[in-house]
Amino acid sequence: MQDKMIENFNEQTRQFFEPMRKLNSLMLDNMEKLTQYQMESMKRYSQLSTERLRDASDVSDTDSMQAFSARQAEVMNQLSQQMLEDAKALSEMSVEFKTELETLFAEQAKLTEKVAAKATAGGEPDKAETAKATSARGASKS
């Protein structure tokens, strides 16, 4: 009897913490993707800056200054285009994250409704349904 109580307690505890585990996993995956993207962007921008500084240090006369100035305008155009692409990519990542969050919360709401319905009907929640609903996010890695 005591083993049954401990088993029930462990199952209830797992079910209680499962939604938080899924949310933490989703947030960690998103943070990892964002960090990776930002690191790549920072590398691109720092390489561009270093190239521009090297080009500026090579200026020795008026002709090289004119060439540097012309190239500087091209680089600024490329930089603004890259910044727009980065903003678009970050926006897409945030939309994807929002969609995953909505899916996670919808799954949890359905599970909660099922558990509440079974509890009010006097029955115990089906462990297979509970496990299936709570493991949906853990199975898909982004």
PDB file of C-alpha atoms in Angstrom:
ATOM      1  CA  MET A   1       0.000   0.000   0.000  1.00  0.00           C
ATOM      2  CA  GLN A   2       2.814   2.384   0.852  1.00  0.00           C
ATOM      3  CA  ASP A   3       4.507   1.534  -2.459  1.00  0.00           C
ATOM      4  CA  LYS A   4       1.278   2.431  -4.292  1.00  0.00           C
ATOM      5  CA  MET A   5       1.099   5.773  -2.477  1.00  0.00           C
ATOM      6  CA  ILE A   6       4.723   6.584  -3.298  1.00  0.00           C
ATOM      7  CA  GLU A   7       4.170   5.563  -6.908  1.00  0.00           C
ATOM      8  CA  ASN A   8       1.076   7.790  -7.133  1.00  0.00           C
ATOM      9  CA  PHE A   9       2.947  10.673  -5.514  1.00  0.00           C
ATOM     10  CA  ASN A  10       5.846  10.292  -7.949  1.00  0.00           C
ATOM     11  CA  GLU A  11       3.467  10.200 -10.910  1.00  0.00           C
ATOM     12  CA  GLN A  12       1.598  13.290  -9.726  1.00  0.00           C
ATOM     13  CA  THR A  13       4.870  15.122  -9.156  1.00  0.00           C
ATOM     14  CA  ARG A  14       6.092  14.195 -12.639  1.00  0.00           C
ATOM     15  CA  GLN A  15       2.814  15.376 -14.169  1.00  0.00           C
ATOM     16  CA  PHE A  16       3.019  18.609 -12.186  1.00  0.00           C
ATOM     17  CA  PHE A  17       6.548  19.437 -13.369  1.00  0.00           C
ATOM     18  CA  GLU A  18       6.231  18.137 -16.957  1.00  0.00           C
ATOM     19  CA  PRO A  19       4.692  21.345 -18.401  1.00  0.00           C
ATOM     20  CA  MET A  20       7.434  23.425 -16.790  1.00  0.00           C
ATOM     21  CA  ARG A  21      10.092  21.074 -18.173  1.00  0.00           C
ATOM     22  CA  LYS A  22       8.622  21.442 -21.656  1.00  0.00           C
ATOM     23  CA  LEU A  23       8.470  25.226 -21.361  1.00  0.00           C
ATOM     24  CA  ASN A  24      12.056  25.385 -20.129  1.00  0.00           C
ATOM     25  CA  SER A  25      13.160  23.128 -22.970  1.00  0.00           C
ATOM     26  CA  LEU A  26      11.398  25.302 -25.530  1.00  0.00           C
ATOM     27  CA  MET A  27      12.874  28.494 -24.083  1.00  0.00           C
ATOM     28  CA  LEU A  28      16.355  26.970 -23.969  1.00  0.00           C
ATOM     29  CA  ASP A  29      16.100  25.816 -27.603  1.00  0.00           C
ATOM     30  CA  ASN A  30      14.991  29.294 -28.652  1.00  0.00           C
ATOM     31  CA  MET A  31      17.729  30.997 -26.661  1.00  0.00           C
ATOM     32  CA  GLU A  32      20.308  28.675 -28.231  1.00  0.00           C
ATOM     33  CA  LYS A  33      19.117  29.488 -31.766  1.00  0.00           C
ATOM     34  CA  LEU A  34      19.070  33.221 -31.066  1.00  0.00           C
ATOM     35  CA  THR A  35      22.513  33.174 -29.491  1.00  0.00           C
ATOM     36  CA  GLN A  36      23.966  31.216 -32.399  1.00  0.00           C
ATOM     37  CA  TYR A  37      22.450  33.614 -34.915  1.00  0.00           C
ATOM     38  CA  GLN A  38      23.687  36.650 -33.013  1.00  0.00           C
ATOM     39  CA  MET A  39      27.194  35.212 -32.768  1.00  0.00           C
ATOM     40  CA  GLU A  40      27.248  34.645 -36.544  1.00  0.00           C
ATOM     41  CA  SER A  41      25.973  38.169 -37.150  1.00  0.00           C
ATOM     42  CA  MET A  42      28.536  39.651 -34.808  1.00  0.00           C
ATOM     43  CA  LYS A  43      31.290  37.764 -36.635  1.00  0.00           C
ATOM     44  CA  ARG A  44      30.098  39.115 -39.999  1.00  0.00           C
ATOM     45  CA  TYR A  45      29.916  42.695 -38.719  1.00  0.00           C
ATOM     46  CA  SER A  46      33.295  42.564 -36.993  1.00  0.00           C
ATOM     47  CA  GLN A  47      34.943  41.134 -40.127  1.00  0.00           C
ATOM     48  CA  LEU A  48      33.406  43.916 -42.189  1.00  0.00           C
ATOM     49  CA  SER A  49      34.650  46.537 -39.716  1.00  0.00           C
ATOM     50  CA  THR A  50      38.139  45.067 -39.696  1.00  0.00           C
ATOM     51  CA  GLU A  51      38.239  45.059 -43.503  1.00  0.00           C
ATOM     52  CA  ARG A  52      37.152  48.689 -43.594  1.00  0.00           C
ATOM     53  CA  LEU A  53      39.827  49.683 -41.067  1.00  0.00           C
ATOM     54  CA  ARG A  54      42.492  47.890 -43.103  1.00  0.00           C
ATOM     55  CA  ASP A  55      41.303  49.618 -46.255  1.00  0.00           C
ATOM     56  CA  ALA A  56      41.358  52.982 -44.459  1.00  0.00           C
ATOM     57  CA  SER A  57      44.917  52.387 -43.281  1.00  0.00           C
ATOM     58  CA  ASP A  58      45.975  51.804 -46.895  1.00  0.00           C
ATOM     59  CA  VAL A  59      44.876  55.301 -47.953  1.00  0.00           C
ATOM     60  CA  SER A  60      48.031  57.157 -48.987  1.00  0.00           C
ATOM     61  CA  ASP A  61      46.990  59.704 -51.589  1.00  0.00           C
ATOM     62  CA  THR A  62      43.945  61.368 -53.116  1.00  0.00           C
ATOM     63  CA  ASP A  63      43.324  58.572 -55.625  1.00  0.00           C
ATOM     64  CA  SER A  64      43.304  55.910 -52.914  1.00  0.00           C
ATOM     65  CA  MET A  65      41.070  58.187 -50.818  1.00  0.00           C
ATOM     66  CA  GLN A  66      38.578  58.447 -53.671  1.00  0.00           C
ATOM     67  CA  ALA A  67      38.612  54.672 -54.166  1.00  0.00           C
ATOM     68  CA  PHE A  68      38.144  54.162 -50.432  1.00  0.00           C
ATOM     69  CA  SER A  69      35.212  56.602 -50.331  1.00  0.00           C
ATOM     70  CA  ALA A  70      33.526  54.937 -53.313  1.00  0.00           C
ATOM     71  CA  ARG A  71      33.955  51.519 -51.755  1.00  0.00           C
ATOM     72  CA  GLN A  72      32.690  52.871 -48.425  1.00  0.00           C
ATOM     73  CA  ALA A  73      29.355  53.785 -50.031  1.00  0.00           C
ATOM     74  CA  GLU A  74      29.032  50.258 -51.455  1.00  0.00           C
ATOM     75  CA  VAL A  75      29.858  48.717 -48.096  1.00  0.00           C
ATOM     76  CA  MET A  76      27.284  50.864 -46.316  1.00  0.00           C
ATOM     77  CA  ASN A  77      24.674  49.714 -48.823  1.00  0.00           C
ATOM     78  CA  GLN A  78      25.661  46.073 -48.205  1.00  0.00           C
ATOM     79  CA  LEU A  79      25.602  46.665 -44.463  1.00  0.00           C
ATOM     80  CA  SER A  80      22.088  48.112 -44.516  1.00  0.00           C
ATOM     81  CA  GLN A  81      20.913  45.158 -46.646  1.00  0.00           C
ATOM     82  CA  GLN A  82      22.494  42.694 -44.200  1.00  0.00           C
ATOM     83  CA  MET A  83      20.865  44.433 -41.255  1.00  0.00           C
ATOM     84  CA  LEU A  84      17.454  44.157 -42.957  1.00  0.00           C
ATOM     85  CA  GLU A  85      18.027  40.438 -43.584  1.00  0.00           C
ATOM     86  CA  ASP A  86      19.080  39.943 -39.955  1.00  0.00           C
ATOM     87  CA  ALA A  87      15.979  41.746 -38.705  1.00  0.00           C
ATOM     88  CA  LYS A  88      13.792  39.590 -40.946  1.00  0.00           C
ATOM     89  CA  ALA A  89      15.469  36.383 -39.732  1.00  0.00           C
ATOM     90  CA  LEU A  90      15.068  37.397 -36.085  1.00  0.00           C
ATOM     91  CA  SER A  91      11.433  38.242 -36.717  1.00  0.00           C
ATOM     92  CA  GLU A  92      10.852  34.805 -38.284  1.00  0.00           C
ATOM     93  CA  MET A  93      12.523  33.147 -35.288  1.00  0.00           C
ATOM     94  CA  SER A  94      10.258  35.017 -32.895  1.00  0.00           C
ATOM     95  CA  VAL A  95       7.136  34.042 -34.878  1.00  0.00           C
ATOM     96  CA  GLU A  96       8.249  30.400 -34.833  1.00  0.00           C
ATOM     97  CA  PHE A  97       8.855  30.596 -31.074  1.00  0.00           C
ATOM     98  CA  LYS A  98       5.433  32.169 -30.526  1.00  0.00           C
ATOM     99  CA  THR A  99       3.795  29.383 -32.556  1.00  0.00           C
ATOM    100  CA  GLU A 100       5.605  26.694 -30.556  1.00  0.00           C
ATOM    101  CA  LEU A 101       4.549  28.371 -27.297  1.00  0.00           C
ATOM    102  CA  GLU A 102       0.930  28.534 -28.425  1.00  0.00           C
ATOM    103  CA  THR A 103       1.040  24.845 -29.377  1.00  0.00           C
ATOM    104  CA  LEU A 104       2.540  23.921 -26.023  1.00  0.00           C
ATOM    105  CA  PHE A 105      -0.073  25.893 -24.088  1.00  0.00           C
ATOM    106  CA  ALA A 106      -2.909  24.482 -26.216  1.00  0.00           C
ATOM    107  CA  GLU A 107      -1.709  20.918 -25.553  1.00  0.00           C
ATOM    108  CA  GLN A 108      -1.511  21.628 -21.830  1.00  0.00           C
ATOM    109  CA  ALA A 109      -4.985  23.186 -21.836  1.00  0.00           C
ATOM    110  CA  LYS A 110      -6.436  20.082 -23.535  1.00  0.00           C
ATOM    111  CA  LEU A 111      -4.708  17.830 -21.029  1.00  0.00           C
ATOM    112  CA  THR A 112      -5.983  19.905 -18.129  1.00  0.00           C
ATOM    113  CA  GLU A 113      -9.519  19.753 -19.496  1.00  0.00           C
ATOM    114  CA  LYS A 114      -9.316  15.963 -19.832  1.00  0.00           C
ATOM    115  CA  VAL A 115      -7.966  15.544 -16.304  1.00  0.00           C
ATOM    116  CA  ALA A 116     -10.608  17.899 -14.904  1.00  0.00           C
ATOM    117  CA  ALA A 117     -13.394  16.109 -16.790  1.00  0.00           C
ATOM    118  CA  LYS A 118     -12.277  12.730 -15.500  1.00  0.00           C
ATOM    119  CA  ALA A 119     -11.919  14.079 -11.971  1.00  0.00           C
ATOM    120  CA  THR A 120     -15.446  15.500 -11.983  1.00  0.00           C
ATOM    121  CA  ALA A 121     -16.761  12.241 -13.449  1.00  0.00           C
ATOM    122  CA  GLY A 122     -15.211  10.394 -10.522  1.00  0.00           C
ATOM    123  CA  GLY A 123     -12.679   8.490 -12.587  1.00  0.00           C
ATOM    124  CA  GLU A 124      -8.919   8.559 -12.467  1.00  0.00           C
ATOM    125  CA  PRO A 125      -7.133  10.199 -15.415  1.00  0.00           C
ATOM    126  CA  ASP A 126      -5.823   7.776 -17.991  1.00  0.00           C
ATOM    127  CA  LYS A 127      -2.044   7.616 -17.495  1.00  0.00           C
ATOM    128  CA  ALA A 128      -1.462   6.751 -21.166  1.00  0.00           C
ATOM    129  CA  GLU A 129      -3.328   9.884 -22.304  1.00  0.00           C
ATOM    130  CA  THR A 130      -1.503  12.004 -19.754  1.00  0.00           C
ATOM    131  CA  ALA A 131       1.897  10.642 -20.758  1.00  0.00           C
ATOM    132  CA  LYS A 132       1.125  11.095 -24.459  1.00  0.00           C
ATOM    133  CA  ALA A 133      -0.020  14.676 -24.008  1.00  0.00           C
ATOM    134  CA  THR A 134       2.875  15.628 -21.760  1.00  0.00           C
ATOM    135  CA  SER A 135       5.587  14.100 -23.929  1.00  0.00           C
ATOM    136  CA  ALA A 136       4.585  15.810 -27.186  1.00  0.00           C
ATOM    137  CA  ARG A 137       7.066  18.719 -26.847  1.00  0.00           C
ATOM    138  CA  GLY A 138       9.920  16.632 -25.472  1.00  0.00           C
ATOM    139  CA  ALA A 139       9.960  14.460 -28.598  1.00  0.00           C
ATOM    140  CA  SER A 140      10.511  17.287 -31.096  1.00  0.00           C
ATOM    141  CA  LYS A 141      13.838  19.091 -31.029  1.00  0.00           C
ATOM    142  CA  SER A 142      14.088  22.291 -33.062  1.00  0.00           C
TER     143      SER A 142
END
